[in-house]
PDB file of C-alpha atoms in Angstrom:
ATOM      1  CA  ARG A  10       0.039   0.162   0.054  1.00  0.00           C
ATOM      2  CA  ILE A  11       2.811   2.390   0.967  1.00  0.00           C
ATOM      3  CA  ALA A  12       4.600   1.669  -2.424  1.00  0.00           C
ATOM      4  CA  LEU A  13       1.455   2.330  -4.328  1.00  0.00           C
ATOM      5  CA  GLU A  14       0.974   5.643  -2.623  1.00  0.00           C
ATOM      6  CA  ARG A  15       4.512   6.760  -3.228  1.00  0.00           C
ATOM      7  CA  ALA A  16       4.164   5.741  -7.014  1.00  0.00           C
ATOM      8  CA  ALA A  17       0.850   7.636  -6.880  1.00  0.00           C
ATOM      9  CA  ALA A  18       2.751  10.684  -5.576  1.00  0.00           C
ATOM     10  CA  GLU A  19       5.421  10.432  -8.288  1.00  0.00           C
ATOM     11  CA  LYS A  20       2.629  10.276 -10.961  1.00  0.00           C
ATOM     12  CA  LYS A  21       0.983  13.210  -9.529  1.00  0.00           C
ATOM     13  CA  GLU A  22       4.055  15.228 -10.186  1.00  0.00           C
ATOM     14  CA  VAL A  23       3.861  14.281 -13.949  1.00  0.00           C
ATOM     15  CA  GLY A  24       0.212  15.023 -14.057  1.00  0.00           C
ATOM     16  CA  VAL A  25      -1.357  11.405 -13.907  1.00  0.00           C
ATOM     17  CA  ASP A  26      -4.893  10.962 -12.754  1.00  0.00           C
ATOM     18  CA  LEU A  27      -4.765   9.678  -9.185  1.00  0.00           C
ATOM     19  CA  ALA A  28      -8.480   8.570  -8.748  1.00  0.00           C
ATOM     20  CA  PRO A  29      -8.106   5.034  -9.755  1.00  0.00           C
ATOM     21  CA  VAL A  30      -5.017   4.550  -7.476  1.00  0.00           C
ATOM     22  CA  SER A  31      -6.693   6.302  -4.525  1.00  0.00           C
ATOM     23  CA  ASN A  32      -9.789   4.042  -4.866  1.00  0.00           C
ATOM     24  CA  LEU A  33      -7.635   0.940  -5.122  1.00  0.00           C
ATOM     25  CA  THR A  34      -5.583   1.753  -1.893  1.00  0.00           C
ATOM     26  CA  ALA A  35      -8.701   2.690   0.021  1.00  0.00           C
ATOM     27  CA  ALA A  36     -10.315  -0.742  -0.928  1.00  0.00           C
ATOM     28  CA  MET A  37      -7.334  -2.893  -0.063  1.00  0.00           C
ATOM     29  CA  ASP A  38      -7.151  -4.690   3.292  1.00  0.00           C
ATOM     30  CA  ASP A  39      -4.851  -7.442   4.660  1.00  0.00           C
ATOM     31  CA  SER A  40      -6.614 -10.273   2.911  1.00  0.00           C
ATOM     32  CA  ASP A  41      -6.338  -8.517  -0.615  1.00  0.00           C
ATOM     33  CA  ILE A  42      -2.533  -8.227  -0.338  1.00  0.00           C
ATOM     34  CA  GLY A  43      -2.213 -11.765   0.854  1.00  0.00           C
ATOM     35  CA  PHE A  44      -1.199 -11.315   4.479  1.00  0.00           C
ATOM     36  CA  VAL A  45      -1.098 -14.567   6.626  1.00  0.00           C
ATOM     37  CA  ASP A  46      -2.817 -14.326   9.952  1.00  0.00           C
ATOM     38  CA  THR A  47      -0.364 -14.300  12.906  1.00  0.00           C
ATOM     39  CA  VAL A  48      -0.817 -15.984  16.223  1.00  0.00           C
ATOM     40  CA  ALA A  49      -1.614 -12.588  17.757  1.00  0.00           C
ATOM     41  CA  GLY A  50      -4.263 -12.099  15.134  1.00  0.00           C
ATOM     42  CA  LYS A  51      -6.015 -15.508  15.605  1.00  0.00           C
ATOM     43  CA  LEU A  52      -6.015 -14.951  19.361  1.00  0.00           C
ATOM     44  CA  LYS A  53      -7.604 -11.557  18.891  1.00  0.00           C
ATOM     45  CA  LYS A  54     -10.252 -13.030  16.578  1.00  0.00           C
ATOM     46  CA  ARG A  55     -10.861 -15.855  18.954  1.00  0.00           C
ATOM     47  CA  LYS A  56     -11.440 -13.288  21.814  1.00  0.00           C
ATOM     48  CA  ALA A  57     -13.707 -11.453  19.672  1.00  0.00           C
ATOM     49  CA  VAL A  58     -16.097 -14.348  19.164  1.00  0.00           C
ATOM     50  CA  GLU A  59     -15.533 -16.293  22.533  1.00  0.00           C
ATOM     51  CA  THR A  60     -17.245 -15.443  25.630  1.00  0.00           C
ATOM     52  CA  PRO A  61     -15.173 -14.594  29.131  1.00  0.00           C
ATOM     53  CA  GLU A  62     -16.401 -17.947  30.580  1.00  0.00           C
ATOM     54  CA  GLN A  63     -15.261 -19.993  27.467  1.00  0.00           C
ATOM     55  CA  ILE A  64     -11.938 -18.393  27.643  1.00  0.00           C
ATOM     56  CA  GLU A  65     -11.646 -19.014  31.472  1.00  0.00           C
ATOM     57  CA  ALA A  66     -12.676 -22.694  30.763  1.00  0.00           C
ATOM     58  CA  GLU A  67      -9.768 -23.021  27.972  1.00  0.00           C
ATOM     59  CA  LYS A  68      -7.301 -21.560  30.597  1.00  0.00           C
ATOM     60  CA  ARG A  69      -8.295 -23.889  33.405  1.00  0.00           C
ATOM     61  CA  ARG A  70      -8.089 -26.986  30.800  1.00  0.00           C
ATOM     62  CA  ARG A  71      -4.563 -25.929  29.904  1.00  0.00           C
ATOM     63  CA  GLU A  72      -3.588 -25.614  33.428  1.00  0.00           C
ATOM     64  CA  GLU A  73      -4.801 -29.081  34.194  1.00  0.00           C
ATOM     65  CA  GLU A  74      -3.163 -30.568  31.273  1.00  0.00           C
ATOM     66  CA  ALA A  75       0.109 -29.030  32.430  1.00  0.00           C
ATOM     67  CA  ARG A  76      -0.512 -30.217  35.902  1.00  0.00           C
ATOM     68  CA  ASP A  77      -1.203 -33.859  34.848  1.00  0.00           C
ATOM     69  CA  GLN A  78       1.965 -33.702  32.682  1.00  0.00           C
ATOM     70  CA  ALA A  79       4.014 -32.544  35.624  1.00  0.00           C
ATOM     71  CA  GLU A  80       2.545 -35.372  37.876  1.00  0.00           C
ATOM     72  CA  ARG A  81       3.394 -38.001  35.204  1.00  0.00           C
ATOM     73  CA  GLU A  82       7.063 -36.861  34.972  1.00  0.00           C
ATOM     74  CA  ALA A  83       7.145 -36.901  38.823  1.00  0.00           C
ATOM     75  CA  ARG A  84       5.778 -40.532  38.946  1.00  0.00           C
ATOM     76  CA  ARG A  85       8.272 -41.582  36.107  1.00  0.00           C
ATOM     77  CA  LEU A  86      11.334 -40.105  37.971  1.00  0.00           C
ATOM     78  CA  ALA A  87      10.213 -41.637  41.203  1.00  0.00           C
ATOM     79  CA  ALA A  88       9.898 -45.150  39.602  1.00  0.00           C
ATOM     80  CA  LYS A  89      13.240 -44.854  38.012  1.00  0.00           C
ATOM     81  CA  LEU A  90      14.803 -43.792  41.381  1.00  0.00           C
ATOM     82  CA  GLU A  91      13.219 -46.696  43.195  1.00  0.00           C
ATOM     83  CA  LYS A  92      14.309 -49.074  40.446  1.00  0.00           C
ATOM     84  CA  GLU A  93      17.938 -47.942  40.904  1.00  0.00           C
ATOM     85  CA  ASN A  94      17.727 -48.176  44.768  1.00  0.00           C
ATOM     86  CA  ASP A  95      16.581 -51.721  44.309  1.00  0.00           C
ATOM     87  CA  LYS A  96      19.703 -52.481  42.365  1.00  0.00           C
ATOM     88  CA  TRP A  97      22.273 -50.634  44.611  1.00  0.00           C
ATOM     89  CA  LYS A  98      22.249 -49.742  48.317  1.00  0.00           C
ATOM     90  CA  GLN A  99      24.839 -48.229  50.645  1.00  0.00           C
ATOM     91  CA  VAL A 100      26.176 -50.778  53.325  1.00  0.00           C
ATOM     92  CA  TRP A 101      27.661 -49.144  56.436  1.00  0.00           C
ATOM     93  CA  PRO A 102      29.729 -50.652  59.265  1.00  0.00           C
ATOM     94  CA  GLU A 103      27.457 -51.919  62.103  1.00  0.00           C
ATOM     95  CA  GLY A 104      27.783 -51.938  65.987  1.00  0.00           C
ATOM     96  CA  ASP A 105      30.989 -50.638  67.370  1.00  0.00           C
ATOM     97  CA  LEU A 106      32.576 -50.237  63.956  1.00  0.00           C
ATOM     98  CA  LEU A 107      30.204 -47.385  63.170  1.00  0.00           C
ATOM     99  CA  GLN A 108      32.043 -44.359  64.407  1.00  0.00           C
ATOM    100  CA  CYS A 109      33.910 -41.234  63.206  1.00  0.00           C
ATOM    101  CA  TYR A 110      37.296 -42.372  62.132  1.00  0.00           C
ATOM    102  CA  ALA A 111      38.585 -38.950  61.388  1.00  0.00           C
ATOM    103  CA  CYS A 112      37.856 -37.600  64.858  1.00  0.00           C
ATOM    104  CA  ILE A 113      39.978 -34.298  65.178  1.00  0.00           C
ATOM    105  CA  ARG A 114      40.924 -31.729  67.806  1.00  0.00           C
ATOM    106  CA  CYS A 115      41.916 -28.184  66.801  1.00  0.00           C
ATOM    107  CA  TYR A 116      43.788 -26.245  69.404  1.00  0.00           C
ATOM    108  CA  GLY A 117      42.652 -28.367  72.212  1.00  0.00           C
ATOM    109  CA  VAL A 118      38.909 -28.025  71.361  1.00  0.00           C
ATOM    110  CA  GLY A 119      37.304 -31.102  70.007  1.00  0.00           C
ATOM    111  CA  ILE A 120      34.900 -30.535  67.013  1.00  0.00           C
ATOM    112  CA  CYS A 121      33.954 -34.273  66.277  1.00  0.00           C
ATOM    113  CA  GLU A 122      30.224 -34.494  66.681  1.00  0.00           C
ATOM    114  CA  TRP A 123      30.377 -38.269  67.419  1.00  0.00           C
ATOM    115  CA  VAL A 124      32.826 -37.654  70.324  1.00  0.00           C
ATOM    116  CA  ASN A 125      31.042 -34.750  71.680  1.00  0.00           C
ATOM    117  CA  SER A 126      27.718 -36.545  71.677  1.00  0.00           C
ATOM    118  CA  LYS A 127      29.310 -39.429  73.670  1.00  0.00           C
ATOM    119  CA  HIS A 128      29.068 -41.702  70.708  1.00  0.00           C
ATOM    120  CA  GLN A 129      25.351 -41.111  70.225  1.00  0.00           C
ATOM    121  CA  LYS A 130      25.187 -39.252  67.077  1.00  0.00           C
ATOM    122  CA  VAL A 131      25.588 -41.674  64.141  1.00  0.00           C
ATOM    123  CA  PRO A 132      28.120 -40.493  61.389  1.00  0.00           C
ATOM    124  CA  GLN A 133      26.362 -39.497  58.269  1.00  0.00           C
ATOM    125  CA  GLN A 134      29.365 -39.034  55.852  1.00  0.00           C
ATOM    126  CA  ASN A 135      32.087 -41.231  54.612  1.00  0.00           C
ATOM    127  CA  HIS A 136      35.728 -40.184  53.926  1.00  0.00           C
ATOM    128  CA  PRO A 137      36.089 -39.162  50.171  1.00  0.00           C
ATOM    129  CA  ILE A 138      39.329 -41.254  49.777  1.00  0.00           C
ATOM    130  CA  LEU A 139      39.309 -43.909  52.561  1.00  0.00           C
ATOM    131  CA  ARG A 140      35.366 -44.407  52.535  1.00  0.00           C
ATOM    132  CA  VAL A 141      35.360 -44.827  56.291  1.00  0.00           C
ATOM    133  CA  PRO A 142      32.477 -43.114  58.115  1.00  0.00           C
ATOM    134  CA  MET A 143      32.827 -39.584  59.201  1.00  0.00           C
ATOM    135  CA  CYS A 144      30.712 -37.151  61.164  1.00  0.00           C
ATOM    136  CA  ASP A 145      29.596 -33.862  59.586  1.00  0.00           C
ATOM    137  CA  ALA A 146      31.926 -31.644  61.501  1.00  0.00           C
ATOM    138  CA  CYS A 147      35.075 -33.640  60.496  1.00  0.00           C
ATOM    139  CA  TYR A 148      33.782 -33.968  56.964  1.00  0.00           C
ATOM    140  CA  ILE A 149      33.571 -30.084  56.663  1.00  0.00           C
ATOM    141  CA  HIS A 150      36.931 -29.560  58.379  1.00  0.00           C
ATOM    142  CA  TYR A 151      38.607 -32.029  56.134  1.00  0.00           C
ATOM    143  CA  HIS A 152      37.361 -30.244  52.903  1.00  0.00           C
ATOM    144  CA  HIS A 153      38.391 -26.871  54.252  1.00  0.00           C
ATOM    145  CA  GLU A 154      42.062 -27.864  54.924  1.00  0.00           C
ATOM    146  CA  LYS A 155      44.810 -27.564  52.333  1.00  0.00           C
ATOM    147  CA  PHE A 156      47.106 -30.491  51.998  1.00  0.00           C
ATOM    148  CA  ALA A 157      50.736 -29.143  51.618  1.00  0.00           C
ATOM    149  CA  VAL A 158      53.478 -31.263  49.974  1.00  0.00           C
ATOM    150  CA  ALA A 159      57.139 -30.667  50.648  1.00  0.00           C
ATOM    151  CA  TRP A 160      60.364 -32.347  49.522  1.00  0.00           C
ATOM    152  CA  ASN A 161      61.942 -34.601  52.175  1.00  0.00           C
ATOM    153  CA  GLU A 162      65.611 -34.918  51.628  1.00  0.00           C
ATOM    154  CA  GLU A 163      65.925 -38.042  53.689  1.00  0.00           C
ATOM    155  CA  SER A 164      63.387 -39.986  51.808  1.00  0.00           C
ATOM    156  CA  GLY A 165      64.023 -38.347  48.442  1.00  0.00           C
ATOM    157  CA  LYS A 166      60.451 -37.836  47.665  1.00  0.00           C
ATOM    158  CA  MET A 167      57.492 -35.374  48.233  1.00  0.00           C
ATOM    159  CA  GLU A 168      55.453 -35.869  51.369  1.00  0.00           C
ATOM    160  CA  HIS A 169      52.269 -34.568  52.843  1.00  0.00           C
ATOM    161  CA  ASP A 170      52.327 -32.513  56.026  1.00  0.00           C
ATOM    162  CA  SER A 171      48.859 -33.393  57.313  1.00  0.00           C
ATOM    163  CA  CYS A 172      47.077 -36.591  58.037  1.00  0.00           C
ATOM    164  CA  ARG A 173      45.109 -37.919  54.979  1.00  0.00           C
ATOM    165  CA  CYS A 174      42.432 -39.214  57.262  1.00  0.00           C
ATOM    166  CA  CYS A 175      41.841 -36.324  59.620  1.00  0.00           C
ATOM    167  CA  ALA A 176      43.474 -33.471  57.945  1.00  0.00           C
ATOM    168  CA  THR A 177      45.500 -32.280  60.942  1.00  0.00           C
ATOM    169  CA  GLU A 178      49.205 -32.427  61.919  1.00  0.00           C
ATOM    170  CA  GLY A 179      50.508 -34.969  64.604  1.00  0.00           C
ATOM    171  CA  ASP A 180      52.829 -37.904  64.771  1.00  0.00           C
ATOM    172  CA  LEU A 181      52.763 -38.737  61.064  1.00  0.00           C
ATOM    173  CA  ILE A 182      53.819 -41.913  59.367  1.00  0.00           C
ATOM    174  CA  VAL A 183      54.615 -41.510  55.808  1.00  0.00           C
ATOM    175  CA  CYS A 184      53.817 -44.082  53.023  1.00  0.00           C
ATOM    176  CA  GLY A 185      56.831 -45.724  51.745  1.00  0.00           C
ATOM    177  CA  ASN A 186      55.474 -47.486  48.862  1.00  0.00           C
ATOM    178  CA  PRO A 187      58.398 -47.691  46.461  1.00  0.00           C
ATOM    179  CA  GLU A 188      56.291 -48.483  43.424  1.00  0.00           C
ATOM    180  CA  TYR A 189      54.316 -45.295  43.278  1.00  0.00           C
ATOM    181  CA  LYS A 190      56.454 -43.078  45.611  1.00  0.00           C
ATOM    182  CA  CYS A 191      53.220 -42.185  47.523  1.00  0.00           C
ATOM    183  CA  ALA A 192      53.355 -38.850  49.455  1.00  0.00           C
ATOM    184  CA  GLN A 193      50.273 -39.764  51.773  1.00  0.00           C
ATOM    185  CA  ALA A 194      50.844 -39.604  55.597  1.00  0.00           C
ATOM    186  CA  PHE A 195      48.683 -40.838  58.436  1.00  0.00           C
ATOM    187  CA  CYS A 196      48.773 -39.692  61.958  1.00  0.00           C
ATOM    188  CA  GLN A 197      49.068 -42.435  64.670  1.00  0.00           C
ATOM    189  CA  ASP A 198      45.661 -41.485  66.270  1.00  0.00           C
ATOM    190  CA  CYS A 199      43.841 -42.282  63.012  1.00  0.00           C
ATOM    191  CA  ILE A 200      45.852 -45.494  62.428  1.00  0.00           C
ATOM    192  CA  LEU A 201      45.077 -46.725  65.986  1.00  0.00           C
ATOM    193  CA  ARG A 202      41.369 -45.962  65.599  1.00  0.00           C
ATOM    194  CA  MET A 203      41.101 -48.008  62.352  1.00  0.00           C
ATOM    195  CA  VAL A 204      43.426 -51.024  62.943  1.00  0.00           C
ATOM    196  CA  GLY A 205      44.031 -51.056  66.824  1.00  0.00           C
ATOM    197  CA  GLN A 206      47.248 -51.005  68.865  1.00  0.00           C
ATOM    198  CA  GLU A 207      48.666 -54.260  67.819  1.00  0.00           C
ATOM    199  CA  ASP A 208      48.721 -53.301  64.091  1.00  0.00           C
ATOM    200  CA  LEU A 209      50.054 -49.755  64.985  1.00  0.00           C
ATOM    201  CA  ASP A 210      52.951 -51.402  66.626  1.00  0.00           C
ATOM    202  CA  GLU A 211      53.736 -53.493  63.534  1.00  0.00           C
ATOM    203  CA  ILE A 212      53.378 -50.289  61.294  1.00  0.00           C
ATOM    204  CA  LEU A 213      55.803 -48.702  63.607  1.00  0.00           C
ATOM    205  CA  GLU A 214      58.286 -51.393  63.237  1.00  0.00           C
ATOM    206  CA  CYS A 215      57.744 -51.850  59.499  1.00  0.00           C
ATOM    207  CA  ASP A 216      59.987 -50.092  56.961  1.00  0.00           C
ATOM    208  CA  PRO A 217      58.640 -49.163  54.500  1.00  0.00           C
ATOM    209  CA  TRP A 218      54.942 -49.172  55.318  1.00  0.00           C
ATOM    210  CA  VAL A 219      52.411 -49.165  52.564  1.00  0.00           C
ATOM    211  CA  CYS A 220      49.568 -46.740  53.463  1.00  0.00           C
ATOM    212  CA  PHE A 221      45.791 -47.468  53.395  1.00  0.00           C
ATOM    213  CA  CYS A 222      45.476 -45.430  50.179  1.00  0.00           C
ATOM    214  CA  CYS A 223      47.783 -47.825  48.431  1.00  0.00           C
ATOM    215  CA  ASP A 224      46.641 -50.893  50.152  1.00  0.00           C
ATOM    216  CA  PRO A 225      43.181 -50.595  51.563  1.00  0.00           C
ATOM    217  CA  LYS A 226      42.704 -54.207  52.589  1.00  0.00           C
ATOM    218  CA  PRO A 227      43.320 -53.583  56.289  1.00  0.00           C
ATOM    219  CA  ILE A 228      40.357 -51.223  56.582  1.00  0.00           C
ATOM    220  CA  GLU A 229      38.006 -53.064  54.063  1.00  0.00           C
ATOM    221  CA  HIS A 230      35.627 -53.950  56.942  1.00  0.00           C
ATOM    222  CA  LEU A 231      35.298 -50.443  58.072  1.00  0.00           C
ATOM    223  CA  GLN A 232      34.508 -48.904  54.627  1.00  0.00           C
ATOM    224  CA  VAL A 233      31.067 -47.764  53.273  1.00  0.00           C
ATOM    225  CA  ARG A 234      30.305 -49.766  50.263  1.00  0.00           C
ATOM    226  CA  TRP A 235      27.632 -50.232  47.689  1.00  0.00           C
ATOM    227  CA  GLU A 236      25.928 -53.490  46.990  1.00  0.00           C
TER     228      GLU A 236
END
């Protein structure tokens, strides 16, 4: 329409009769020039012919369909999760073996929930590497500590300055695995909790000692596992 009007203006300058063009542009509408109805146009037409009750009923129908679809998806996910849980389940140590094996004391103040509750609060976490039970407080402390590694001239390899189990300094025993040159270290308190005094005495006399990261067999009965 704009193009026709512009052409008409140009024709006016040269003295052409504009009456036919003006009648043509005045009579044209969207359908005459082949416009396709848009979604907004269709919605506008539908609202013009539908009553408010019909529009509200359609809105409720769409809401119910969306709610039903969400419920079906939730049931599908729940059934999938239940099926996976039937396949795998976590098995924790039982009885006296269920305790926090990373009990720590910072500056003389104990933060281990299992110890502070007098062994009443059951550990809910498991060690990220050793997979032995840990209480929440010791788990958080472990992930906030930075394990520094330094070169040891005597051993000729890199060694950690903190216990891999509780992430604190103490009387450390460094792994002496000659195959991997492991840098892990464990404090005697954590070793005592996990394997007992007799095995600790053997570890102190053993040279080199292979740590629980390289050989976890001594603590397999304490580990949280999936079955």
